[in-house]
Short mmCIF file of N, CA and C in Angstrom, two decimals:
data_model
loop_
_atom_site.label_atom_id
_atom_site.label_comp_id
_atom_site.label_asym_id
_atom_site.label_seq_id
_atom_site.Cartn_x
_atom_site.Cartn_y
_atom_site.Cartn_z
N UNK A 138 -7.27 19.69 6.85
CA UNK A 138 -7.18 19.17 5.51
C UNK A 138 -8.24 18.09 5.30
N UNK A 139 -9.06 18.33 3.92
CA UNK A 139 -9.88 17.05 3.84
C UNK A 139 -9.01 16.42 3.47
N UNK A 140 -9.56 14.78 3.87
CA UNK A 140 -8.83 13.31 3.36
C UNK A 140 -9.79 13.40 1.76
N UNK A 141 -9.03 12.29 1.37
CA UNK A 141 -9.76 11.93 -0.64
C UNK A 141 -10.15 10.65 -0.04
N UNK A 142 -11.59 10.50 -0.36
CA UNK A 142 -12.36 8.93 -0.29
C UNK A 142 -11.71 8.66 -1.71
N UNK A 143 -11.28 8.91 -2.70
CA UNK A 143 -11.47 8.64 -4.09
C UNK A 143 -12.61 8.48 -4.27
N UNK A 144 -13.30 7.13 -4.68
CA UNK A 144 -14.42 6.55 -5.52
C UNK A 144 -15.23 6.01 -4.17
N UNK A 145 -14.55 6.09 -3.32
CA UNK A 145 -15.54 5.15 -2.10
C UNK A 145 -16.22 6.56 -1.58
N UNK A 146 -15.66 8.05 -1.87
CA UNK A 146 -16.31 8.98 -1.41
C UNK A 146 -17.77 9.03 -2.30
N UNK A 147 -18.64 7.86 -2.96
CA UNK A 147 -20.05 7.98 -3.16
C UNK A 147 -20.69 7.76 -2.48
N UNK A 148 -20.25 6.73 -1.10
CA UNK A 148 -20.82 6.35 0.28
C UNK A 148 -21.57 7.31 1.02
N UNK A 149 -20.26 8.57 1.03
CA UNK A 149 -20.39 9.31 2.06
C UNK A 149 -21.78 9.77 2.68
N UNK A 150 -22.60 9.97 1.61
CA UNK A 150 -24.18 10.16 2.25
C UNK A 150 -24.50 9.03 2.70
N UNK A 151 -24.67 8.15 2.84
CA UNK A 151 -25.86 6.95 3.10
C UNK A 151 -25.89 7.37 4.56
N UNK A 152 -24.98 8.13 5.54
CA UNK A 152 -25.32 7.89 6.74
C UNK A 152 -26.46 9.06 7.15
N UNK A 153 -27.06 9.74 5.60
CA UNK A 153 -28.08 10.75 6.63
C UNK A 153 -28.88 10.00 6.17
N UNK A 154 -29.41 8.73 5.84
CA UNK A 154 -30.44 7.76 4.85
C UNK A 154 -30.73 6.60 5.96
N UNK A 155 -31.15 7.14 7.30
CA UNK A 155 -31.54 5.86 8.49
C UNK A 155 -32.53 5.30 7.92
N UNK A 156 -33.52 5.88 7.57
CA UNK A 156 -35.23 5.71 7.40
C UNK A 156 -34.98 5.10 5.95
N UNK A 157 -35.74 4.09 5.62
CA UNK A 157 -35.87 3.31 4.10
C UNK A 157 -35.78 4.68 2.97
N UNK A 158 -34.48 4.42 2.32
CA UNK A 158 -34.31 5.65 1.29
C UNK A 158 -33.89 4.78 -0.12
N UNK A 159 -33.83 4.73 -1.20
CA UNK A 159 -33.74 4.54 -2.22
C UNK A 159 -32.53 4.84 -2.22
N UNK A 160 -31.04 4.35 -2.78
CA UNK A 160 -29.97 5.13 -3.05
C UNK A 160 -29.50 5.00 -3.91
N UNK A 161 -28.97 5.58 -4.97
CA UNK A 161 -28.31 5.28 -6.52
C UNK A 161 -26.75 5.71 -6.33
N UNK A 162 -26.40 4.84 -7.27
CA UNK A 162 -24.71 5.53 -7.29
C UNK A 162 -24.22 5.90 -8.50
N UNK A 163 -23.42 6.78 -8.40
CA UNK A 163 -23.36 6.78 -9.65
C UNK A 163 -21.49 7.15 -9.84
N UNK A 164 -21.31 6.68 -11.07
CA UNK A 164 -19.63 7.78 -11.29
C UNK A 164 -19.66 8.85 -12.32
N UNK A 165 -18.39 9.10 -12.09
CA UNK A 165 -18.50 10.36 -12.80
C UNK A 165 -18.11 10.53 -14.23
N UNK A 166 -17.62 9.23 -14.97
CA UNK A 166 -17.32 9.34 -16.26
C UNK A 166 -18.44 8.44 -16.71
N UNK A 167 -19.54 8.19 -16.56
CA UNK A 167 -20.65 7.51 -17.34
C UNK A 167 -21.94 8.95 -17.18
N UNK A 168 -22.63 8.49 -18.92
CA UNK A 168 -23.50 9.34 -18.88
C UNK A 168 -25.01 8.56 -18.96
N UNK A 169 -25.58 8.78 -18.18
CA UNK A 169 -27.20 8.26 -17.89
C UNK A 169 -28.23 8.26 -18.75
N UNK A 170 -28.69 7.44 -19.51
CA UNK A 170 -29.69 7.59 -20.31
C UNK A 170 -31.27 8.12 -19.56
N UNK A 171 -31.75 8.77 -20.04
CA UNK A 171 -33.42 9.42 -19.79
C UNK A 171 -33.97 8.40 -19.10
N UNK A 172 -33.96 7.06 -19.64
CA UNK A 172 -34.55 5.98 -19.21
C UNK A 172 -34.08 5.01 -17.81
N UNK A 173 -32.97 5.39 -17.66
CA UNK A 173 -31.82 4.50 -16.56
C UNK A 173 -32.46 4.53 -15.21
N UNK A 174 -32.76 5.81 -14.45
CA UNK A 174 -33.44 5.71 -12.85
C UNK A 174 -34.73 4.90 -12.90
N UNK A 175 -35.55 5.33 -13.81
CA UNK A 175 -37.00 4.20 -14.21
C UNK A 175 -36.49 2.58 -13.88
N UNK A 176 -35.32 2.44 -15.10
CA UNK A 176 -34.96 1.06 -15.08
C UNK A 176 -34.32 0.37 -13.81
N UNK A 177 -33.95 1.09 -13.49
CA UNK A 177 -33.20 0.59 -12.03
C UNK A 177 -34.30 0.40 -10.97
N UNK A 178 -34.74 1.48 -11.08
CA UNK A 178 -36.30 0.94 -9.81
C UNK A 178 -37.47 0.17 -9.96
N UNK A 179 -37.14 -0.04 -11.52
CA UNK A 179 -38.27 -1.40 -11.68
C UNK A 179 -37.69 -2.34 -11.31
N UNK A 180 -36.18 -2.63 -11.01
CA UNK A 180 -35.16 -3.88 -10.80
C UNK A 180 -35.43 -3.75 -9.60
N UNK A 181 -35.03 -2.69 -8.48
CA UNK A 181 -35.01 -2.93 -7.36
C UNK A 181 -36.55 -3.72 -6.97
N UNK A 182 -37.73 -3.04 -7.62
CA UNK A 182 -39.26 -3.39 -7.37
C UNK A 182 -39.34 -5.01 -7.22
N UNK A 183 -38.90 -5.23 -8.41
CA UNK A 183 -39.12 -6.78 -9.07
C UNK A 183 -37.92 -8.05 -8.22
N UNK A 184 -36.88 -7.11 -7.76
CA UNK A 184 -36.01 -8.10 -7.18
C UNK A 184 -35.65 -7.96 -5.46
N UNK A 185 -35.97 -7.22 -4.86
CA UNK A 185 -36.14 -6.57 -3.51
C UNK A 185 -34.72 -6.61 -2.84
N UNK A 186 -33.70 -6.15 -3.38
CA UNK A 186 -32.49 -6.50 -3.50
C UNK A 186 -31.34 -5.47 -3.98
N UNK A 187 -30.12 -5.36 -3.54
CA UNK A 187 -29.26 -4.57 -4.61
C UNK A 187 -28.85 -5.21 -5.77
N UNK A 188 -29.12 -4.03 -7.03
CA UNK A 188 -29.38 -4.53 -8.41
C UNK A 188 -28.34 -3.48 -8.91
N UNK A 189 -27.49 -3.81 -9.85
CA UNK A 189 -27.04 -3.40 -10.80
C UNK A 189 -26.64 -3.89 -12.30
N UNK A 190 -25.87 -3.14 -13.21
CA UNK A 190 -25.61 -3.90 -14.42
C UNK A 190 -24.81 -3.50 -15.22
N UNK A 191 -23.32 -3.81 -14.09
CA UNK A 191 -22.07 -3.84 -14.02
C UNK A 191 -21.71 -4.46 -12.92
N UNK A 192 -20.86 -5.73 -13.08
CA UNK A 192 -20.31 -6.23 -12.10
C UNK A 192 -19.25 -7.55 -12.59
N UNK A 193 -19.11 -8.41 -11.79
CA UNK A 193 -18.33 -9.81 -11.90
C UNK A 193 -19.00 -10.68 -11.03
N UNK A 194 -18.89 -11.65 -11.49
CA UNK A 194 -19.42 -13.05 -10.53
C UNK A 194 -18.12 -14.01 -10.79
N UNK A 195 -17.39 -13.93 -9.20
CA UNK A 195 -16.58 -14.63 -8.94
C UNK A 195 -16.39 -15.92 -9.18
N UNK A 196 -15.70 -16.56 -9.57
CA UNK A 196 -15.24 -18.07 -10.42
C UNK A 196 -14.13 -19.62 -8.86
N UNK A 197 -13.81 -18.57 -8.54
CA UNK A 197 -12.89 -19.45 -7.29
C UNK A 197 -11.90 -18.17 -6.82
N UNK A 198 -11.18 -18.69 -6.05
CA UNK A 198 -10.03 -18.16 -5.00
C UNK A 198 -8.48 -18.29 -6.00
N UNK A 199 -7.83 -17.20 -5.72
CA UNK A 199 -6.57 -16.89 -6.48
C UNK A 199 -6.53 -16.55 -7.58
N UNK A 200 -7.77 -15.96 -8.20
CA UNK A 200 -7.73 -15.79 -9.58
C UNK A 200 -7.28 -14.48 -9.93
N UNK A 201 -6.85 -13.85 -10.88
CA UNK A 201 -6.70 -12.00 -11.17
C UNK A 201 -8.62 -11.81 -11.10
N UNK A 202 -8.54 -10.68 -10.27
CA UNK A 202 -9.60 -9.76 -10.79
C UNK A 202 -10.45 -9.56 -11.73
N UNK A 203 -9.67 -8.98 -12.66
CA UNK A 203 -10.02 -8.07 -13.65
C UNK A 203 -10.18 -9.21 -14.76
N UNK A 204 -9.02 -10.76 -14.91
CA UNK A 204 -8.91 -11.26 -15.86
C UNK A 204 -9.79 -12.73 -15.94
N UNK A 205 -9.91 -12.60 -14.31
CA UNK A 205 -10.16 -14.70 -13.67
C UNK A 205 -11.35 -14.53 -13.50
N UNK A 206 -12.30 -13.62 -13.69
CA UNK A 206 -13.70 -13.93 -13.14
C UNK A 206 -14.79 -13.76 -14.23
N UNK A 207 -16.17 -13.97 -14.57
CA UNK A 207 -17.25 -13.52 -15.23
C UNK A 207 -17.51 -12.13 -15.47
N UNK A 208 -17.58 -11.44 -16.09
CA UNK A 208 -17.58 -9.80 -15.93
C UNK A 208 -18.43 -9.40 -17.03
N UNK A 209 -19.75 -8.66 -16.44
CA UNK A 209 -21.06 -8.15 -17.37
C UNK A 209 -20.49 -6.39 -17.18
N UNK A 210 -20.62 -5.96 -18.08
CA UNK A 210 -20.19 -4.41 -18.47
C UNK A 210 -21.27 -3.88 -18.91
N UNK A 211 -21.64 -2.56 -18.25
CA UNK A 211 -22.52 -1.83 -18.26
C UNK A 211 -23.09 -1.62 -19.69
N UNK A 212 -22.04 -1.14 -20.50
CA UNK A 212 -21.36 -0.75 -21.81
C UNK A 212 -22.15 -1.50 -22.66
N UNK A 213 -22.33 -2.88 -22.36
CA UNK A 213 -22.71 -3.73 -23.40
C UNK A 213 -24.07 -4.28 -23.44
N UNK A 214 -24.41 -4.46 -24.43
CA UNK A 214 -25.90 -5.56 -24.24
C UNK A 214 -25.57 -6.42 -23.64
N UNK A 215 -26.64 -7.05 -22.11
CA UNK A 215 -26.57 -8.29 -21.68
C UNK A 215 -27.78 -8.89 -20.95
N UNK A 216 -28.62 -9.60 -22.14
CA UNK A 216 -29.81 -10.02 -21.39
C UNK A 216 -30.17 -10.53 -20.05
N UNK A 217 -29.49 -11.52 -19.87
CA UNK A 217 -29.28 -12.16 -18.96
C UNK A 217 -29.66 -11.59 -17.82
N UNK A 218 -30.78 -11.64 -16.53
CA UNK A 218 -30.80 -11.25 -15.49
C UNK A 218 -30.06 -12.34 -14.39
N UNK A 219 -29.25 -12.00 -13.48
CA UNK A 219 -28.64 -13.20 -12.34
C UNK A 219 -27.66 -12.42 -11.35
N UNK A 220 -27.62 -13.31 -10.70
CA UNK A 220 -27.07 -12.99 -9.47
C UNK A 220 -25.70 -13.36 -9.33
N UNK A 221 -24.73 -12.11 -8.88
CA UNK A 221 -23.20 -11.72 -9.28
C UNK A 221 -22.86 -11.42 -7.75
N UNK A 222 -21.25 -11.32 -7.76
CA UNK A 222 -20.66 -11.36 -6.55
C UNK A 222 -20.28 -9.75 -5.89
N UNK A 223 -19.91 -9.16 -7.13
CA UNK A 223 -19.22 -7.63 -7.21
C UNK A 223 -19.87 -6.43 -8.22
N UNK A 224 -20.57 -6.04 -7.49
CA UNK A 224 -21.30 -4.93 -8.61
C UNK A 224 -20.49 -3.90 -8.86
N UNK A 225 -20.71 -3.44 -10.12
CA UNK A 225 -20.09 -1.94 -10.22
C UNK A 225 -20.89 -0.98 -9.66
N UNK A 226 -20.35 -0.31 -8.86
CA UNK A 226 -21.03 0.74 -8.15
C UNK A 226 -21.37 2.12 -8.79
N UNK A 227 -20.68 2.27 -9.78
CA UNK A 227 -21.41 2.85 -11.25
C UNK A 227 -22.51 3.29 -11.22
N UNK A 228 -23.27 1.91 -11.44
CA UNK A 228 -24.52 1.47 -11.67
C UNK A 228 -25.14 1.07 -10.65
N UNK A 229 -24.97 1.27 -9.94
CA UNK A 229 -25.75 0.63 -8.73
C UNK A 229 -27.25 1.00 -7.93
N UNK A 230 -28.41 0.16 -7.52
CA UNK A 230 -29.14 0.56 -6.50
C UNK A 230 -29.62 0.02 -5.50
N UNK A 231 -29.88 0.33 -4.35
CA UNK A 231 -30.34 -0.77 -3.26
C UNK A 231 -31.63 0.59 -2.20
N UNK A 232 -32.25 -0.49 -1.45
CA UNK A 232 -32.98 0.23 -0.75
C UNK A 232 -32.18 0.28 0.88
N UNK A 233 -32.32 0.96 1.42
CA UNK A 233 -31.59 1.38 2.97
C UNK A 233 -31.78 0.82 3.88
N UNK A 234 -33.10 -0.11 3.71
CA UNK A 234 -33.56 -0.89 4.87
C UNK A 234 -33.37 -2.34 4.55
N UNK A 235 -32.86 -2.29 3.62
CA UNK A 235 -32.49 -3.81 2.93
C UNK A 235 -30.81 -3.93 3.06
N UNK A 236 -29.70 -2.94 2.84
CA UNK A 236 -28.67 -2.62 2.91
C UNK A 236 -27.96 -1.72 3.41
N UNK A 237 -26.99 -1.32 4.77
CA UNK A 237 -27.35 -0.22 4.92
C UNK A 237 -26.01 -0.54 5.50
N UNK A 238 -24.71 0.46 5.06
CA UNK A 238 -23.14 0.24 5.23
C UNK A 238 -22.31 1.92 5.58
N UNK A 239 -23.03 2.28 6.60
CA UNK A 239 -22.46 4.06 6.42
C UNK A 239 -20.83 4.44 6.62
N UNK A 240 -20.59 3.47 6.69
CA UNK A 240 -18.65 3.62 7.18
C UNK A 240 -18.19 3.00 5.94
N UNK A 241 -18.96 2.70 5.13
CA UNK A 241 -18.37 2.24 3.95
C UNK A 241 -17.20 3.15 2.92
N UNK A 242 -17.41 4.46 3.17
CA UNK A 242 -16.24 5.99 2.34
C UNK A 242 -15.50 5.67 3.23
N UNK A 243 -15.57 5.24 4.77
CA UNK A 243 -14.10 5.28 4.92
C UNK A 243 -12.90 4.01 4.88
N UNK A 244 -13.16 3.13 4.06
CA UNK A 244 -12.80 1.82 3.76
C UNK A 244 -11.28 2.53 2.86
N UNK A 245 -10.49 2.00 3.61
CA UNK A 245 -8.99 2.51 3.81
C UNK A 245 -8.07 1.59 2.32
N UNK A 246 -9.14 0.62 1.54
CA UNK A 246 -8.70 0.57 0.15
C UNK A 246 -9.08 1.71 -0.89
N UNK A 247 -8.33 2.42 -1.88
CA UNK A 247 -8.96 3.30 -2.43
C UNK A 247 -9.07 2.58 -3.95
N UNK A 248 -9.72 3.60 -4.79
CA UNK A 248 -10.03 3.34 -6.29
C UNK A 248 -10.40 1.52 -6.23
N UNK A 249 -11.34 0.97 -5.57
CA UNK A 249 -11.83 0.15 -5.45
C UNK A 249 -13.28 -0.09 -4.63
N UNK A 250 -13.71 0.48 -5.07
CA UNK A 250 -15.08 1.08 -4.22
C UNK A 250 -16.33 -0.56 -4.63
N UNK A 251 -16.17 -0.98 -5.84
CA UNK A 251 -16.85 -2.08 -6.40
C UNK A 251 -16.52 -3.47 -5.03
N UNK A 252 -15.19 -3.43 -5.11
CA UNK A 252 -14.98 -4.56 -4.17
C UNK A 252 -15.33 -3.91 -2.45
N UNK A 253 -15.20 -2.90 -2.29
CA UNK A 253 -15.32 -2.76 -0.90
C UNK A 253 -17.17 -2.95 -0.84
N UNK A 254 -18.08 -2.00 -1.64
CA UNK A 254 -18.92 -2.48 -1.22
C UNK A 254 -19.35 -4.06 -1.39
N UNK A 255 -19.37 -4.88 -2.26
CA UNK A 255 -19.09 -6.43 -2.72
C UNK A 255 -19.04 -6.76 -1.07
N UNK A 256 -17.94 -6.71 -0.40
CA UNK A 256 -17.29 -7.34 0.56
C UNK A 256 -18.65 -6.98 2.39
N UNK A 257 -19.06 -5.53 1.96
CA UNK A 257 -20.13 -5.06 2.90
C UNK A 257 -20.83 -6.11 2.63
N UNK A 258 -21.64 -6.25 1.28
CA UNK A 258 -22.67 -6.61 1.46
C UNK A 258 -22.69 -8.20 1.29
N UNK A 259 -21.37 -8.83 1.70
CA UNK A 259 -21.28 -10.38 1.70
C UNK A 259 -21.30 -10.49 2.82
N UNK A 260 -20.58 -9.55 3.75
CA UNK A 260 -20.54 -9.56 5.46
C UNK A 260 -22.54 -10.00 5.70
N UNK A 261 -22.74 -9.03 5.18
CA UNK A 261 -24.33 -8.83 6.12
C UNK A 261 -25.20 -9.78 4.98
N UNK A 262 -24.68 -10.86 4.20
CA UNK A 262 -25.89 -11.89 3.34
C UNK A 262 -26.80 -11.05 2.31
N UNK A 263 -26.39 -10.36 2.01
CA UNK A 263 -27.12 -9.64 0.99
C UNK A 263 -26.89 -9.89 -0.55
N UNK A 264 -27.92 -9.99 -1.23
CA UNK A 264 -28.00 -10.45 -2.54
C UNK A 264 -27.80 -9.44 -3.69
N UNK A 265 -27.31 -9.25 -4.75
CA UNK A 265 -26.62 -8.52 -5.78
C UNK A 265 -27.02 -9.27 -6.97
N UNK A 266 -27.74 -8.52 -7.76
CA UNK A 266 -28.65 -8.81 -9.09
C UNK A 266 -28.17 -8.39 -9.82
N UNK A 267 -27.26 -8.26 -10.89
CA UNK A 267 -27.51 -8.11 -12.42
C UNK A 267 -28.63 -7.86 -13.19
N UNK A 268 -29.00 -6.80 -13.92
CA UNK A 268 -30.29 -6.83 -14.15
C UNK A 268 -29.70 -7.16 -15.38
N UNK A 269 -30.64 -7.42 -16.64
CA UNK A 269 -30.09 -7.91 -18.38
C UNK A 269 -30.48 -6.22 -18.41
N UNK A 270 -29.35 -5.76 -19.53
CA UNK A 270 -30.10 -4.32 -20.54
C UNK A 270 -29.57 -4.55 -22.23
N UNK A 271 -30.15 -3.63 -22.10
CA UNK A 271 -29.30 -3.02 -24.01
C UNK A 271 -28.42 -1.84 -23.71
N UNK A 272 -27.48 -2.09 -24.81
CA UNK A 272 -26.76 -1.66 -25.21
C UNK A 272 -27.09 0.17 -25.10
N UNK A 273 -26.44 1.17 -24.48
CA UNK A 273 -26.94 2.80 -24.22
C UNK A 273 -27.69 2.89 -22.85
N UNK A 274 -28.06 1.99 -22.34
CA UNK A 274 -28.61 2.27 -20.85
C UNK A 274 -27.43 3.54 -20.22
N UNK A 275 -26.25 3.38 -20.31
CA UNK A 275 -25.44 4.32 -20.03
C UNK A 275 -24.09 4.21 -21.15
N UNK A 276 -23.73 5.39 -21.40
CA UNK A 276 -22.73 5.43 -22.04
C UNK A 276 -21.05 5.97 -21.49
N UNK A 277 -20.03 5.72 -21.63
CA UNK A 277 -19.20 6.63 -21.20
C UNK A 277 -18.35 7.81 -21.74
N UNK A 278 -18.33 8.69 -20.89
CA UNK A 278 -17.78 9.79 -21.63
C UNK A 278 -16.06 9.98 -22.31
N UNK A 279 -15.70 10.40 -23.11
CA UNK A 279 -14.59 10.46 -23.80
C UNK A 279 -13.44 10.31 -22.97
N UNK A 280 -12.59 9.85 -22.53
CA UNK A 280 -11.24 9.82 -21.87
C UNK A 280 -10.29 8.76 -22.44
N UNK A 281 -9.08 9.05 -22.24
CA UNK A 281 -7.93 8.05 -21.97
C UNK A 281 -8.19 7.15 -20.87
N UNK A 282 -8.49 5.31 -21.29
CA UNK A 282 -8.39 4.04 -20.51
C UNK A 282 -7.38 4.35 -19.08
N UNK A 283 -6.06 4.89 -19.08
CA UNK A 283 -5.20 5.36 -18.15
C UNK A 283 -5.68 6.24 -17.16
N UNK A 284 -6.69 6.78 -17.52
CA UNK A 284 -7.57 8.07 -16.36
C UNK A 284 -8.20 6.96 -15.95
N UNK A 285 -9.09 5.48 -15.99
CA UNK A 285 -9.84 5.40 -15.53
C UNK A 285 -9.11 4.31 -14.47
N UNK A 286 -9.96 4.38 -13.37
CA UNK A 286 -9.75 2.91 -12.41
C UNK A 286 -9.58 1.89 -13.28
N UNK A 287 -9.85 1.81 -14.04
CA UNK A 287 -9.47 0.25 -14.46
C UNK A 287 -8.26 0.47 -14.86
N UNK A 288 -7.92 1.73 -15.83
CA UNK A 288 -6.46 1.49 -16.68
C UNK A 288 -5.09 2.50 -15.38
N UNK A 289 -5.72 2.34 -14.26
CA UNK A 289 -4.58 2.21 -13.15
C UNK A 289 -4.75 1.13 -12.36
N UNK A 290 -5.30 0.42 -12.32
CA UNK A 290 -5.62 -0.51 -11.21
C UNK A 290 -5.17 -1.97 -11.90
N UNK A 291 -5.26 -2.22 -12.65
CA UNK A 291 -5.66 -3.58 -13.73
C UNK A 291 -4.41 -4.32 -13.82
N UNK A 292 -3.68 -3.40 -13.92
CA UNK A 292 -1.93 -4.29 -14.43
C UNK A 292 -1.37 -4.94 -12.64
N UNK A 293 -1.89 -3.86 -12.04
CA UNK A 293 -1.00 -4.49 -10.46
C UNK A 293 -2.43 -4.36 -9.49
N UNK A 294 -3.12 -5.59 -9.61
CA UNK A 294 -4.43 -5.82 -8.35
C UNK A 294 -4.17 -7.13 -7.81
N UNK A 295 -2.87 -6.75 -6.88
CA UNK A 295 -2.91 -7.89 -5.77
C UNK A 295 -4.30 -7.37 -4.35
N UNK A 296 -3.76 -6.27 -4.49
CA UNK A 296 -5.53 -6.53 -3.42
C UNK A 296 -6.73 -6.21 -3.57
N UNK A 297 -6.80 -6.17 -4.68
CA UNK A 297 -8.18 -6.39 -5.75
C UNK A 297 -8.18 -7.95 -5.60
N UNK A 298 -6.92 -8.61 -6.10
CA UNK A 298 -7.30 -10.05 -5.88
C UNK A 298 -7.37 -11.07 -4.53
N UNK A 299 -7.07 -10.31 -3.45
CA UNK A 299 -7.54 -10.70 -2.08
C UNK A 299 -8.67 -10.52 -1.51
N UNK A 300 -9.28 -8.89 -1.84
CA UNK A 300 -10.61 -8.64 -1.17
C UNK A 300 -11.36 -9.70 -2.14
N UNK A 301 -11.14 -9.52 -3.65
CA UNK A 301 -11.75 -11.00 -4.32
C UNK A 301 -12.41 -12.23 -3.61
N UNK A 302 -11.03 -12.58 -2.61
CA UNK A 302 -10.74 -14.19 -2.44
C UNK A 302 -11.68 -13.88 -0.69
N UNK A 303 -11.64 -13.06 -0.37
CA UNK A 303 -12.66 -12.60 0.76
C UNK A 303 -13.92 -12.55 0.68
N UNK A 304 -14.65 -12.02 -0.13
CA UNK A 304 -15.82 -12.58 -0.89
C UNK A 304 -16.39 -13.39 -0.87
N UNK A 305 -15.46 -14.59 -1.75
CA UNK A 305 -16.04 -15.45 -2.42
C UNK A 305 -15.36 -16.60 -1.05
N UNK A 306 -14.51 -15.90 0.21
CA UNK A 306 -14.41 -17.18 1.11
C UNK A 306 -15.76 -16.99 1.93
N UNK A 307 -16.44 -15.52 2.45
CA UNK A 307 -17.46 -15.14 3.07
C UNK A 307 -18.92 -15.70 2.19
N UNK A 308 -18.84 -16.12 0.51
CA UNK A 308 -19.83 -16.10 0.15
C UNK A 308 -20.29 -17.83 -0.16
N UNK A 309 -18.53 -18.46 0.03
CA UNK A 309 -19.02 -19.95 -0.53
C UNK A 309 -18.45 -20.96 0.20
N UNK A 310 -17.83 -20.43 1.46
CA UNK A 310 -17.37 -21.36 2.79
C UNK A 310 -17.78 -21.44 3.86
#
């Protein structure tokens, strides 16, 4: 029987990616604008770093998740380029020789793939960019809030709000 990575099953390749590989992530209810892979690898170019533009930048310890922290959404215009704690893995890109986590699909939290990688790449000092966009860089596709990770996860994230507090103890203690 296969096991279900859920959402952390986007990992699962990085482990044939030894040699410096480019890697994008993506999910499966957002749709990619023409322009989006361009934009992302001018971020990675310009910032030498994992870059995305979806995430949260953690505020302190004990807070909710979803409710207690800074949170830039893909969805929206947000100029602003800076450096965040938890990317959405959505959106995400990094280079292989800069980041490189291959046991990461099998990270035994599921439908939380944002915080597990977050938590990789605080272990190993690695930096997480926000890039600023406009508004359509990606759009999402039609569903019920209740299908998505957020509208199952959101009402009860006690360990959404621990790997949180792991983070931000690995990133500011």
């Amino acid at each position: 029987m296969l096991e279900d990575y859920t959402d952390n099953a986007k990992f699962h390749s990085i482990i044939k990616y030894k040699k410096p590989t480019i890697f994008l992530t993506c999910d499966d209810d957002l749709i990619y604008s023409d322009g989006y892979v361009d934009f992302m690898l001018e971020g990675l170019e310009k910032h030498g770093c994992i870059v995305t533009i979806h995430g949260r930048k953690l505020l302190g310890l004990g807070r909710n998740y979803y409710k207690g922290h800074s949170a830039f959404a893909c969805l929206h215009t947000y100029p602003q380029t800076c450096e965040i704690d938890v990317p959405g893995t959505g959106v995400t890109a990094f280079r292989t020789d800069y980041f490189y986590a291959p046991d990461m699909y099998k990270a035994e939290e599921k439908r939380m793939s944002d915080l597990v990688f977050a938590r990789e790449a605080a272990k190993q000092g690695k930096k997480i960019m926000h890039l600023g966009h406009k508004q359509g860089l990606v759009t999402q596709q039609a569903m019920p809030i209740e299908r998505t990770i957020y509208g199952m996860e959101h009402k009860n994230c006690e360990i959404q709000n621990k790997i949180a507090d792991e983070i931000y103890n690995i990133k500011y203690f």
